[in-house]
Every structure is written in C-alpha cells, then in structure tokens.
Coordinates of C-alpha atoms and ligand atoms in Angstrom, one line a residue:
M1 CA -53.5 -54.6 10.5
S2 CA -49.9 -56.9 10.3
I3 CA -47.3 -55.7 13.0
L4 CA -45.3 -54.2 9.9
K5 CA -48.0 -52.2 9.0
Q6 CA -48.9 -50.8 12.8
K7 CA -45.1 -49.9 12.8
I8 CA -45.0 -48.1 9.4
E9 CA -47.8 -46.4 10.3
E10 CA -46.3 -45.7 13.1
L11 CA -43.5 -44.5 11.7
K12 CA -45.5 -41.9 9.1
N13 CA -46.8 -40.3 12.2
R14 CA -43.8 -39.7 13.8
K15 CA -43.1 -38.0 10.9
A16 CA -45.8 -36.0 9.8
K17 CA -45.5 -34.3 12.9
I18 CA -41.6 -33.6 13.0
M19 CA -42.6 -31.8 9.4
L20 CA -44.6 -29.5 11.2
G21 CA -42.3 -27.9 13.2
G22 CA -42.9 -25.3 15.3
G23 CA -46.6 -26.0 14.7
E24 CA -49.1 -23.9 11.8
K25 CA -48.8 -20.8 13.5
S26 CA -45.2 -20.5 13.4
I27 CA -44.9 -21.4 10.1
A28 CA -47.8 -18.7 9.8
K29 CA -45.5 -16.2 10.9
Q30 CA -42.5 -18.2 9.1
K31 CA -44.2 -17.2 5.3
E32 CA -45.2 -13.8 6.7
M33 CA -41.7 -12.2 7.5
G34 CA -41.6 -13.4 3.3
K35 CA -39.2 -16.9 4.7
K36 CA -39.9 -20.6 3.9
T37 CA -39.9 -22.9 6.4
A38 CA -36.2 -25.5 6.7
R39 CA -37.4 -28.1 4.6
E40 CA -39.0 -26.0 2.0
R41 CA -35.8 -24.1 1.8
I42 CA -34.2 -27.2 1.0
D43 CA -36.2 -28.8 -1.1
A44 CA -36.2 -25.9 -3.3
L45 CA -31.9 -25.9 -3.3
L46 CA -31.2 -29.6 -3.4
D47 CA -31.9 -31.4 -6.9
K48 CA -35.2 -33.3 -7.1
D49 CA -35.9 -35.8 -4.7
S50 CA -31.8 -35.9 -3.6
F51 CA -31.9 -35.0 -0.2
L52 CA -31.8 -37.4 2.7
E53 CA -32.6 -35.9 5.9
Y54 CA -30.8 -37.4 9.3
D55 CA -31.5 -37.2 13.3
M56 CA -35.2 -36.3 13.0
F57 CA -36.0 -37.6 16.1
I58 CA -33.3 -36.3 18.2
Q59 CA -34.3 -34.4 21.2
H60 CA -33.0 -31.6 23.5
E61 CA -32.1 -33.3 27.0
A62 CA -32.5 -29.4 28.2
R63 CA -34.2 -30.1 31.8
E64 CA -34.0 -25.8 32.7
F65 CA -36.6 -22.7 32.1
G66 CA -39.8 -24.7 30.7
L67 CA -38.0 -27.5 29.0
L68 CA -38.4 -30.1 30.2
G69 CA -40.7 -32.8 28.5
K70 CA -40.9 -29.4 25.9
E71 CA -40.9 -31.3 22.4
L72 CA -38.7 -29.4 19.7
P73 CA -38.9 -31.2 17.0
A74 CA -36.5 -32.1 15.5
D75 CA -34.3 -29.7 17.6
G76 CA -34.7 -26.9 15.4
V77 CA -32.9 -28.1 12.7
V78 CA -32.5 -29.7 9.7
T79 CA -29.7 -31.3 8.7
G80 CA -29.0 -34.1 5.3
T81 CA -27.7 -35.3 2.4
G82 CA -28.1 -34.5 -1.3
K83 CA -27.3 -33.0 -4.3
I84 CA -26.8 -29.7 -6.0
N85 CA -26.6 -30.2 -9.9
G86 CA -26.0 -33.7 -9.6
K87 CA -23.1 -33.0 -7.3
Q88 CA -23.6 -34.7 -3.4
V89 CA -23.8 -31.7 -0.8
A90 CA -24.2 -31.8 2.9
V91 CA -26.7 -29.1 3.9
F92 CA -28.8 -28.0 7.5
A93 CA -31.2 -25.5 7.7
Q94 CA -32.4 -24.0 11.1
D95 CA -35.5 -23.7 12.2
F96 CA -37.1 -20.6 13.1
T97 CA -40.3 -21.9 14.2
V98 CA -39.1 -24.5 17.0
A99 CA -37.5 -22.2 20.1
G100 CA -36.6 -19.3 17.3
G101 CA -33.9 -21.7 15.7
S102 CA -32.6 -21.1 18.9
L103 CA -28.8 -23.6 18.6
G104 CA -28.9 -25.8 21.6
F105 CA -26.6 -28.5 23.2
M106 CA -28.4 -31.4 20.6
H107 CA -29.0 -29.1 17.8
A108 CA -25.1 -28.3 17.6
K109 CA -24.7 -32.3 17.8
K110 CA -26.9 -32.7 14.9
I111 CA -24.7 -29.7 12.8
T112 CA -21.7 -31.2 14.2
K113 CA -22.0 -34.8 12.9
I114 CA -23.4 -33.2 9.3
M115 CA -20.1 -31.2 9.5
D116 CA -18.2 -34.9 10.0
I117 CA -20.2 -36.0 7.4
A118 CA -19.2 -33.1 5.0
L119 CA -15.2 -33.0 5.4
N120 CA -14.7 -36.9 5.6
N121 CA -16.1 -37.2 2.5
R122 CA -15.2 -34.5 1.1
I123 CA -18.9 -32.7 -0.4
P124 CA -19.3 -28.9 0.4
L125 CA -21.0 -28.0 3.5
I126 CA -24.1 -25.6 2.8
G127 CA -25.4 -23.8 6.5
I128 CA -28.9 -22.1 6.1
N129 CA -28.9 -19.9 9.6
D130 CA -31.9 -18.7 10.9
S131 CA -32.0 -18.4 14.6
G132 CA -31.9 -16.7 17.8
G133 CA -28.7 -17.6 18.4
A134 CA -27.8 -19.7 21.9
R135 CA -30.4 -21.8 22.9
I136 CA -30.8 -19.5 26.3
Q137 CA -32.2 -21.9 28.5
E138 CA -29.2 -24.3 27.7
G139 CA -26.6 -22.6 29.0
V140 CA -22.6 -23.8 28.5
G141 CA -24.2 -26.3 26.8
A142 CA -25.7 -23.4 23.8
L143 CA -22.0 -22.7 24.4
A144 CA -19.8 -25.6 24.1
G145 CA -22.0 -26.5 20.1
Y146 CA -20.9 -23.1 18.8
G147 CA -16.7 -24.1 19.9
E148 CA -17.6 -27.5 18.7
I149 CA -18.6 -26.0 15.2
F150 CA -16.6 -23.5 15.0
Y151 CA -13.4 -25.5 15.4
R152 CA -15.6 -28.2 12.4
N153 CA -15.4 -25.1 10.3
T154 CA -11.6 -24.5 10.8
I155 CA -10.7 -27.9 10.2
S156 CA -12.8 -27.9 7.1
S157 CA -11.0 -25.2 5.4
G158 CA -9.1 -25.0 2.9
V159 CA -11.0 -28.8 2.0
I160 CA -14.1 -28.9 1.8
P161 CA -15.8 -25.3 0.2
Q162 CA -17.9 -24.4 3.4
L163 CA -21.4 -22.5 2.1
S164 CA -23.1 -20.1 4.8
V165 CA -26.9 -19.2 4.0
I166 CA -28.3 -16.4 5.9
L167 CA -32.0 -16.4 5.9
G168 CA -32.9 -14.8 9.5
P169 CA -31.6 -13.7 12.2
C170 CA -27.9 -14.3 12.9
A171 CA -27.0 -13.1 16.0
G172 CA -24.0 -13.7 18.7
G173 CA -21.6 -16.7 18.5
A174 CA -24.4 -17.9 15.4
V175 CA -22.4 -15.4 13.3
Y176 CA -18.6 -16.3 13.4
S177 CA -19.7 -20.1 12.0
P178 CA -20.5 -17.9 8.5
A179 CA -17.3 -15.6 9.2
L180 CA -15.4 -18.9 8.9
T181 CA -16.8 -20.1 6.6
D182 CA -16.0 -19.6 2.7
F183 CA -18.9 -17.6 1.1
V184 CA -21.6 -15.9 2.7
F185 CA -24.9 -16.0 1.1
V186 CA -27.6 -13.3 1.9
V187 CA -31.3 -11.8 1.0
E188 CA -32.4 -8.6 1.3
G189 CA -35.1 -7.8 4.1
I190 CA -34.4 -11.0 6.0
S191 CA -30.9 -11.7 6.2
K192 CA -29.4 -9.8 9.6
M193 CA -26.4 -10.9 11.4
F194 CA -24.7 -8.8 14.3
I195 CA -22.5 -9.5 17.6
T196 CA -24.7 -7.5 19.8
G197 CA -28.3 -6.8 18.6
P198 CA -30.1 -2.9 18.7
D199 CA -31.4 -3.1 22.5
V200 CA -27.8 -4.1 23.8
I201 CA -26.4 -1.5 21.9
K202 CA -29.5 1.0 22.8
T203 CA -28.7 -0.7 26.7
V204 CA -24.5 0.3 26.8
L205 CA -24.3 2.8 24.5
G206 CA -27.4 4.1 24.9
E207 CA -27.2 4.4 20.6
E208 CA -30.4 3.4 18.7
I209 CA -30.9 1.4 15.4
S210 CA -32.4 -0.7 13.6
Q211 CA -31.5 -4.6 12.6
E212 CA -31.6 -3.3 9.2
D213 CA -29.0 -0.5 9.8
L214 CA -27.2 -2.6 11.6
G215 CA -26.5 -5.9 10.0
G216 CA -28.7 -6.3 6.8
A217 CA -28.3 -7.3 3.8
R218 CA -26.8 -4.3 2.0
V219 CA -24.8 -3.5 5.3
H220 CA -22.5 -6.8 4.9
S221 CA -22.7 -6.6 1.3
E222 CA -21.7 -3.3 0.8
I223 CA -19.8 -1.8 4.2
T224 CA -18.9 -4.8 6.2
G225 CA -17.5 -7.2 3.1
N226 CA -18.8 -10.3 5.4
A227 CA -21.3 -11.7 2.8
H228 CA -20.5 -12.2 -0.1
F229 CA -23.8 -12.6 -2.2
C230 CA -26.8 -10.6 -2.3
A231 CA -30.4 -11.7 -3.3
S232 CA -33.5 -9.8 -3.8
S233 CA -34.9 -13.2 -3.0
E234 CA -34.8 -16.9 -1.4
E235 CA -35.3 -17.9 -5.0
E236 CA -32.6 -15.8 -6.6
C237 CA -30.2 -16.7 -3.6
F238 CA -31.0 -20.2 -3.9
N239 CA -29.5 -19.6 -7.9
Q240 CA -26.4 -17.7 -6.9
I241 CA -25.5 -20.9 -4.8
R242 CA -25.9 -23.9 -7.6
T243 CA -24.0 -21.2 -10.0
L244 CA -21.6 -21.0 -7.6
L245 CA -21.2 -24.5 -7.4
D246 CA -21.0 -24.9 -10.6
Y247 CA -17.4 -23.1 -11.5
I248 CA -15.6 -24.4 -7.9
P249 CA -14.8 -28.2 -7.3
Q250 CA -16.4 -30.4 -4.1
N251 CA -13.2 -30.9 -2.4
N252 CA -9.3 -29.6 -2.6
N253 CA -8.2 -32.6 -4.4
K254 CA -10.9 -32.4 -7.6
E255 CA -10.9 -30.2 -10.9
S256 CA -13.9 -27.7 -11.6
L257 CA -16.2 -29.2 -13.5
F258 CA -15.4 -28.7 -16.8
N259 CA -17.6 -27.2 -19.1
A260 CA -17.3 -26.8 -22.5
L261 CA -20.7 -25.6 -23.6
A262 CA -20.1 -22.0 -24.7
K263 CA -17.2 -21.5 -26.3
E264 CA -16.6 -18.3 -27.3
P265 CA -17.1 -15.2 -26.1
L266 CA -19.7 -13.2 -27.7
D267 CA -19.1 -10.9 -30.6
E268 CA -20.6 -8.1 -28.8
I269 CA -18.0 -7.4 -26.2
K270 CA -15.5 -5.5 -28.0
I271 CA -12.2 -5.9 -26.5
E272 CA -10.2 -3.6 -28.6
T273 CA -12.6 -0.2 -27.6
A274 CA -13.2 -1.6 -23.8
V275 CA -10.2 0.0 -22.5
P276 CA -9.7 4.1 -23.2
D277 CA -6.3 4.9 -24.6
D278 CA -5.9 7.4 -22.0
P279 CA -4.9 6.4 -18.2
K280 CA -6.8 8.8 -17.1
I281 CA -10.4 7.9 -18.1
P282 CA -12.3 5.2 -16.2
Y283 CA -13.9 1.9 -17.2
D284 CA -15.4 -1.2 -16.5
V285 CA -13.0 -3.8 -16.3
R286 CA -15.9 -6.2 -16.9
N287 CA -15.9 -6.0 -20.1
V288 CA -12.2 -7.4 -20.4
I289 CA -12.9 -10.6 -18.3
K290 CA -16.2 -10.7 -20.6
S291 CA -13.7 -10.4 -23.6
V292 CA -11.6 -13.9 -22.6
T293 CA -14.2 -16.2 -21.3
D294 CA -16.2 -18.6 -22.5
G295 CA -19.6 -17.3 -23.9
S296 CA -18.7 -14.0 -22.6
D297 CA -19.6 -15.4 -18.1
F298 CA -18.5 -13.9 -15.0
F299 CA -19.9 -14.7 -12.2
E300 CA -18.9 -11.6 -9.7
V301 CA -18.1 -12.6 -6.0
Q302 CA -18.2 -9.7 -3.4
A303 CA -19.9 -7.2 -6.6
L304 CA -20.7 -4.7 -3.8
F305 CA -18.0 -4.3 -1.6
A306 CA -15.2 -3.1 -1.4
P307 CA -15.6 -1.8 -6.1
N308 CA -12.2 -0.8 -6.3
I309 CA -11.8 -4.5 -6.9
V310 CA -13.3 -7.0 -9.0
I311 CA -13.1 -10.8 -8.3
G312 CA -14.8 -13.2 -9.8
Y313 CA -15.2 -16.9 -11.9
G314 CA -15.4 -17.3 -15.6
R315 CA -14.4 -20.4 -17.9
I316 CA -11.1 -20.3 -20.5
N317 CA -11.7 -23.1 -23.3
G318 CA -13.8 -25.1 -20.5
A319 CA -12.6 -24.5 -17.1
T320 CA -12.6 -22.3 -14.3
V321 CA -10.2 -19.3 -13.6
G322 CA -10.8 -17.0 -10.8
F323 CA -10.4 -13.3 -12.0
I324 CA -8.8 -10.7 -10.0
A325 CA -8.8 -7.0 -11.9
N326 CA -8.2 -3.8 -10.2
Q327 CA -11.8 -1.5 -10.9
P328 CA -10.6 1.5 -13.0
D329 CA -14.6 3.1 -12.6
S330 CA -13.9 2.9 -9.2
L331 CA -10.9 5.2 -7.1
A332 CA -9.5 4.2 -10.2
G333 CA -8.6 0.9 -9.4
V334 CA -6.3 1.9 -6.2
L335 CA -5.4 -1.1 -3.4
D336 CA -6.4 -0.2 -0.1
C337 CA -7.5 -1.5 3.2
D338 CA -10.8 -3.5 2.3
S339 CA -10.0 -3.9 -1.7
A340 CA -6.2 -6.0 -0.3
D341 CA -8.7 -8.2 2.7
K342 CA -11.5 -9.3 -0.8
A343 CA -8.2 -10.3 -3.0
A344 CA -6.8 -11.8 -0.9
R345 CA -9.3 -14.2 0.6
F346 CA -10.6 -15.2 -3.0
I347 CA -7.2 -15.8 -3.9
R348 CA -6.5 -18.3 -0.4
F349 CA -9.6 -19.4 -1.6
C350 CA -8.9 -20.1 -4.8
D351 CA -5.1 -21.7 -4.4
S352 CA -7.2 -24.6 -1.4
F353 CA -8.9 -25.1 -4.8
N354 CA -7.0 -25.7 -6.9
I355 CA -8.1 -23.1 -9.6
P356 CA -6.2 -21.2 -11.6
L357 CA -6.1 -17.2 -11.7
V358 CA -5.9 -14.4 -13.9
T359 CA -4.6 -11.3 -13.1
F360 CA -6.2 -8.2 -14.9
E361 CA -3.7 -4.6 -14.0
D362 CA -4.4 -1.1 -14.0
L363 CA -4.1 0.7 -10.7
P364 CA -2.2 4.4 -9.9
G365 CA -0.8 2.2 -6.2
Y366 CA -1.9 1.6 -2.6
L367 CA -4.8 4.5 -1.7
P368 CA -2.3 7.4 -0.2
G369 CA -4.4 9.2 3.3
V370 CA -4.1 9.0 7.1
D371 CA -7.4 7.3 6.9
Q372 CA -5.8 4.6 5.0
E373 CA -3.2 4.4 7.4
H374 CA -4.3 4.3 10.6
M375 CA -7.0 1.9 9.8
G376 CA -3.5 0.0 8.8
V377 CA -3.0 -0.5 4.9
I378 CA 0.6 -2.0 5.5
R379 CA -1.3 -5.2 7.1
H380 CA -4.2 -5.4 5.0
G381 CA -2.3 -4.4 1.8
A382 CA 0.8 -6.7 3.4
K383 CA -2.2 -10.0 2.6
I384 CA -2.8 -9.4 -1.0
L385 CA 1.4 -9.9 -1.0
Y386 CA 1.1 -12.4 0.8
A387 CA -1.4 -14.1 -1.1
Y388 CA -0.4 -14.6 -4.1
S389 CA 3.1 -14.9 -3.0
E390 CA 2.2 -18.1 -1.7
A391 CA -0.4 -18.9 -4.2
T392 CA 1.3 -22.7 -5.7
V393 CA -1.6 -22.8 -8.8
P394 CA -1.5 -21.1 -12.4
R395 CA -0.8 -17.4 -11.8
I396 CA -0.8 -15.4 -15.0
T397 CA -0.9 -11.4 -15.1
V398 CA -1.8 -9.2 -17.6
I399 CA -1.3 -5.7 -17.2
L400 CA -3.5 -3.5 -19.9
R401 CA -2.7 0.2 -18.6
K402 CA -1.7 1.4 -15.4
A403 CA 1.1 -0.6 -13.1
Y404 CA 2.5 2.1 -10.6
G405 CA 4.3 1.3 -7.5
G406 CA 3.6 -0.4 -5.0
G407 CA 0.5 -1.8 -6.9
Y408 CA 2.7 -3.2 -9.9
I409 CA 4.5 -5.4 -7.6
A410 CA 1.6 -6.1 -5.5
M411 CA -0.9 -7.2 -8.5
N412 CA 1.3 -10.5 -8.8
S413 CA 4.1 -9.7 -10.6
R414 CA 6.5 -11.5 -12.4
H415 CA 8.7 -10.8 -8.8
L416 CA 5.9 -12.6 -6.3
Q417 CA 6.7 -15.7 -8.2
A418 CA 4.0 -15.2 -11.3
D419 CA 4.0 -17.9 -13.9
F420 CA 3.3 -15.4 -16.5
V421 CA 3.3 -11.3 -17.3
F422 CA 2.2 -9.8 -20.3
A423 CA 1.5 -6.5 -21.2
W424 CA -0.4 -4.9 -23.6
T425 CA 1.1 -1.4 -25.8
L426 CA -0.4 0.4 -23.5
A427 CA 1.0 -0.8 -20.3
E428 CA 2.6 2.0 -18.4
I429 CA 5.2 -0.4 -15.7
A430 CA 6.4 2.4 -13.9
V431 CA 7.5 4.0 -10.3
M432 CA 4.8 6.4 -10.3
G433 CA 2.6 8.5 -13.3
A434 CA 4.9 10.6 -15.3
E435 CA 3.8 13.4 -13.2
G436 CA 3.8 12.8 -10.1
A437 CA 7.7 11.4 -11.4
A438 CA 8.1 15.0 -13.1
N439 CA 7.5 17.2 -10.4
V440 CA 9.9 15.0 -7.9
I441 CA 13.0 14.5 -10.1
F442 CA 13.3 17.5 -12.3
R443 CA 11.4 20.3 -9.4
K444 CA 15.0 22.0 -9.0
D445 CA 15.4 22.0 -13.0
I446 CA 11.1 23.1 -13.5
A447 CA 11.6 26.0 -10.5
E448 CA 14.4 26.9 -12.4
A449 CA 13.4 27.4 -15.9
E450 CA 12.5 30.1 -17.7
N451 CA 9.7 29.0 -18.3
P452 CA 8.5 26.6 -15.4
A453 CA 5.0 25.4 -17.2
E454 CA 6.4 25.0 -20.2
A455 CA 9.7 22.9 -18.2
R456 CA 7.3 20.7 -16.8
T457 CA 5.3 19.8 -20.1
Q458 CA 8.3 18.8 -21.4
K459 CA 10.0 16.7 -18.4
I460 CA 6.5 14.6 -18.0
Q461 CA 7.0 14.0 -21.8
E462 CA 10.7 12.8 -21.3
Y463 CA 9.8 10.8 -18.5
K464 CA 6.9 9.3 -20.4
D465 CA 8.9 8.3 -23.7
K466 CA 11.5 6.9 -21.2
F467 CA 9.1 4.8 -19.1
A468 CA 5.9 5.5 -20.2
N469 CA 5.8 1.5 -21.8
P470 CA 6.2 -1.6 -21.4
Y471 CA 9.4 -2.5 -22.7
V472 CA 11.4 -1.6 -20.0
A473 CA 9.9 -4.1 -18.0
A474 CA 10.3 -6.5 -21.4
G475 CA 13.8 -5.6 -22.0
K476 CA 14.6 -7.0 -18.5
G477 CA 12.2 -9.8 -19.1
F478 CA 9.7 -9.0 -16.3
V479 CA 6.8 -9.4 -19.1
D480 CA 7.3 -12.4 -20.8
A481 CA 5.3 -10.9 -23.9
V482 CA 4.3 -7.8 -25.5
I483 CA 1.1 -8.1 -26.7
E484 CA -1.9 -6.6 -28.7
P485 CA -5.7 -6.3 -26.6
C486 CA -7.4 -8.4 -29.2
E487 CA -4.5 -11.2 -28.4
T488 CA -5.9 -12.0 -24.6
R489 CA -7.6 -14.4 -24.7
K490 CA -5.5 -16.6 -27.1
Y491 CA -2.3 -16.0 -25.0
L492 CA -4.3 -16.8 -21.2
I493 CA -5.1 -20.0 -23.1
H494 CA -1.4 -20.7 -24.1
A495 CA -0.5 -19.6 -20.8
L496 CA -2.8 -21.8 -18.9
S497 CA -2.4 -25.0 -20.9
V498 CA 1.3 -24.8 -20.1
C499 CA 0.5 -24.3 -16.8
K500 CA -1.8 -27.8 -16.6
N501 CA 0.4 -29.6 -14.4
K502 CA 2.7 -26.9 -12.5
K503 CA 4.1 -28.3 -9.6
V504 CA 5.9 -26.3 -6.7
E505 CA 7.3 -27.6 -3.7
R506 CA 7.8 -24.9 -0.7
P507 CA 10.0 -25.6 2.3
Y508 CA 8.3 -27.6 4.9
K509 CA 6.2 -25.5 7.5
K510 CA 3.9 -26.4 9.9
H511 CA 2.1 -22.9 8.4
G512 CA 2.8 -19.9 7.6
N513 CA 1.8 -16.7 9.7
P514 CA -0.4 -14.0 6.8
P515 CA -0.8 -10.9 8.3
F516 CA -4.5 -11.8 9.3
Ligands
HXC1 C1 -34.6 -19.4 23.4 C2 -35.3 -18.3 21.4 C3 -33.7 -17.5 21.8 C4 -33.2 -17.9 21.9 C5 -35.3 -17.1 20.1 N1 -36.5 -17.9 21.1 N2 -34.4 -16.8 20.4 N3 -35.4 -19.1 23.0 N4 -33.0 -19.0 23.7 N5 -31.5 -17.7 22.0 C6 -37.5 -18.2 20.9 C7 -38.4 -16.9 21.1 O1 -38.7 -17.5 22.4 C8 -39.7 -17.3 20.8 O2 -40.3 -18.2 21.9 C9 -39.8 -18.2 19.5 O3 -38.1 -17.8 19.3 C10 -39.3 -16.7 18.7 O4 -38.7 -15.6 18.7 P1 -39.4 -14.3 19.0 O5 -38.5 -12.9 19.8 O6 -40.4 -14.1 18.6 O7 -39.1 -14.2 17.1 P2 -38.8 -12.7 16.5 O8 -40.0 -10.8 17.3 O9 -38.9 -12.4 15.1 O10 -37.4 -11.4 16.6 C11 -36.2 -12.7 16.6 C12 -34.4 -12.4 17.4 C13 -35.2 -12.5 18.9 C14 -34.4 -11.3 16.6 C15 -33.0 -13.1 17.1 O11 -36.0 -13.4 19.3 C16 -33.9 -12.5 19.9 O12 -33.3 -11.0 20.2 N6 -33.8 -13.5 20.2 C17 -32.6 -13.7 21.3 C18 -31.1 -13.2 20.5 C19 -29.6 -13.5 21.1 O13 -29.9 -12.4 22.3 N7 -29.5 -14.6 21.3 C20 -28.5 -15.4 22.3 C21 -27.1 -14.4 21.5 S1 -25.4 -14.8 22.9 P3 -41.9 -17.9 21.5 O14 -41.9 -20.3 22.5 O15 -42.3 -17.5 22.6 O16 -41.9 -19.0 20.2 C22 -25.0 -16.4 21.5 C23 -23.4 -16.3 22.7 C24 -23.5 -18.1 21.9 O17 -25.0 -16.3 21.0 C25 -21.4 -17.0 21.4 C26 -20.6 -18.4 21.2 C27 -19.1 -18.0 21.3

C-alpha cells in the first residue's frame, strides 16, 4: 500500500471512530429517549450532502476528575456549514452521547469559531442544544466558554438570524445562549430548559417538580414565552426551521427570498365575513391575515404564548411581511405584559432584518387589573411603543373594528409615525367604548334623568354616533383612507410598493435605551 493510501486509510479510521461519538451504548440510550444523534440531526435538517464538518479532531485539555487522557470524540459538539433551501447556514449540534454534551473549554471554542464564521460571512447560525451544561470537571474553563458564546450572540444580534433548537436538556448557563438568540425551537417530550433543575429546587426550596413540568416544551411555549416554535417530533421541528428560513433573509443587508409562486389568497378565505359587525363578538384574526397573503399562507410565531396577540410571517405579492394582529378570540385582543413583550421583540427582529410590518388592529386597550399593574404593565406596555416608534421599515396599520385609548396609539398609529393607516368602515376610534364613555361623561345627566336606563341608552347612542366610526380620525388625517374590507389587500400592495425604498434617518446615538 502506498504511503498516501495508508494515510488516507488512517484518516478514514480516525473519522469513523469520531463518528461513533460516545459509542454504541450511549447512542442506543439516546435513541431510547426518542432523540437523533447530533450528526443525524444535522443531516436531517440540512440539504442533502451539503454539510461540511469542521474541527472533528479537537481534543479537550482537561486534566482533573478523570478527564486526563480520556477521549471525548469531537469534544461533544459537531460544527460546520451547509445549506438549507439552497442557502448557506452555520450549525453546531451538541452530542449528548459524549459526556452528556457538556460544554468544556474546547467544546466552547468550536462553537465560538462557527459563530465567528457565521457572523463574518453573514449567514444564519443554528445551534442544536442537547447538553448537561457546563462540564463540571473543567470548572472555570467551561464558564469562560459560555461567556464567549453569550458575547458573540449579542454582537451577532440584528446582523444575522440566530436560531436555537433545544433537543434535550439545556440547563444552567446553557439556557442563556438560546435566550439571546432570535428564535427558540422546542420539541414535546424532548426539550427541557431551566436555570436550576428539580434537584436543586428540592434542596433549596423543598419543592418537588418534574423536569417536564418545570421546563418542558409546553411550559416554554405557553407560559414563559421562551420558545417560539413547538413541535411534536424532531422532523416537524426541522420543517419549521426550513419554513422560517424561507421567510427571513440571510442577514441584515439582504432582502428575504422573493417568492411569487402563490399569487392570490385562497377563494375560501372570505374577508367580508371574517369579522363580525358587532364589536362585542370575537373572531379569529388569523383569517383576516390569511385573506390578504399570497396563497393564504401564514407562518405563525409563538402561537401558544400570549394568544391575545398574533405575530408571524406571510407574503404579499411575493415579498415577506411581518404581521402583528390583536386577537379578539383571546381576552378580546387586549394588550398586556406578555403580548407587549411578544409583539415588541417581533417588531425589532423584523426591523433589524428589513421586513415590512403590517398591523391589524382591533382591541379595547390595555388590560386593566392589579395583577397587570404589579407585574409592570407600564414597563412592558412601553416596549411596544418603543419598538414601533424605533422601527424604520415600512409600517402599515389597518384598523378593523375597535381602536380605543392607549391601544389605538400603541398599535402603530400615525402618531408613532406609521407610513399608512387605513380603517375599515366598521372602525371605532375613540378614547373608550361608548358604554364606558357614557357612564363617565354623562354620569350626572343619567343619574338625574327621569328614566336613567333610557337616558343611558340615549347617551350611549349619542357617543356612538359621534365617535364610533373612522371619520373623526380620517377628518384629522390620522387615517389615510377609509376602506371596504375587500379592498384591504389592494391597499396593502399599494402602500408596500410606495414604501419600497423607504429611508428614514435617525439622530446619531450610540444606541437607545428601550424599557427591557
Ligand atoms: C460533565 C456531565 C454533565 C456535566 C452530564 N454529564 N452532565 N458531565 N458535566 N454538566 C455526563 C454524566 O456524568 C454522564 O456521564 C453522561 O453525561 C450522561 O448523563 P446522565 O446523567 O447519565 O444522563 P441523564 O440521566 O439523561 O440526565 C441528563 C441531565 C443530568 C439531566 C442533564 O446529566 C444532569 O443533571 N447533569 C448536570 C446538569 C447541571 O447541573 N449542569 C451544570 C449546570 S451549571 P457517563 O460517563 O456516566 O455516561 C452551568 C453554569 C454555567 O451550566 C453558567 C454560565 C453563565
């Protein structure tokens, strides 16, 4: 055998050993938990044969607690670049079969190298997390590694999209990298995220809870809002990632993929009947969104968290649009702490990545109550004001029905410098609903009337006649056009086309100070 052939053989043998990760027993355990191995995950996610692995031969330098001389193949993380939907991405996937995917110093170095490659080349970063957290035997070296990752997450924020996929435990410091990224994907029964696990909680507080109930996929999708997409299998999760990457651009200097395949909304989605005339009757605002998007496609983000606001992506005339819509089907579509957080972060992502925003408005205002006030609805509610005001992408609002009080201002009003505000003929733009308004301003008249009930009905009607319409706001130029529901898509196409080259200069500042 020639020397070259021998060397090639050696390379193949070395690679084969590393490809086995933590060995067959650990792989079998991984499979028992319904999980793929790190390399299988990358293969399943990326375009066929597009992945190129880096730093396969990296070795850890730990010496303590039995690690000296212990082989940890690829140091428990697979890194490299490849393609999704034909577009370049950078990926890392922690290998739980090797020391529980724990993060040591060299493991972190591999991750930070791929993060640097992603940032320098302006390609999205996808991190697949499956790890017991900081490698306990390495001490401060592991902590240093986390710090280096968090720094890069922050510097890359707003430049390249960063996606975190939680496919196993994600404990301690490991949760903060995902929290710093733009989108977090979880899978039911597989994903677990917490700062301190059940054991620590029991020791410190005496409380007993399972990993699933503490930080499982549903908990983070419905309660904490830490997760943006919840799937029932790894395959479904990878499909969600591919779909998302189809809607968003590679970096903050690129436009989203133009896709003119599905031109018109589907016939069966009828905008005329999507919204009941009676402002008290709820409905699903997603049908309004679907009535204006190409092919009636709508890819919802954080569908299970704060359902009183709906956010997500669709296309209008081939180009991606970010939708924000009050959801009358849930809490009458009010704004509260969670929905303001949800919308604000979405607005900031879209603004960072040049995605125009369309807002559908129908809400009675901010949610009143002691709970909300004490949870800081002032601070949380301010986030949505800040995010809209700061955004320089095209911003278009359509007022469907109710636009009352603070809600009217917050939902991308003209006063926050919306580019276009359209109102349906059903729109009611006022400080509050007619009933509440009459009770306040006509309290004396109603109390002193011969028939108070009749007087109240009369006063409510009086207020409705005056303000429960779009024409007062239109008369002041706060609304650009009063439109029929069936004209919505046409007006949106026109407005988006006018705003195509929108350029707004802001005064110099290092950065603003949003109410985080
Ligand atoms: C070193 C670890 C490890 C860790 C797991 N392993 N976590 N090795 N450091 N953090 C090893 C185990 O010893 C075991 O090795 C193998 O990985 C598989 O782990 P198991 O426990 O057998 O798996 P499982 O039963 O599925 O439990 C998974 C787990 C549990 C829930 C993640 O391993 C666990 O609780 N690990 C510790 C979690 C933790 O407290 N991490 C530190 C967080 S502090 P063998 O050789 O037996 O196969 C932190 C601070 C960072 O991250 C702060 C930065 C700001």
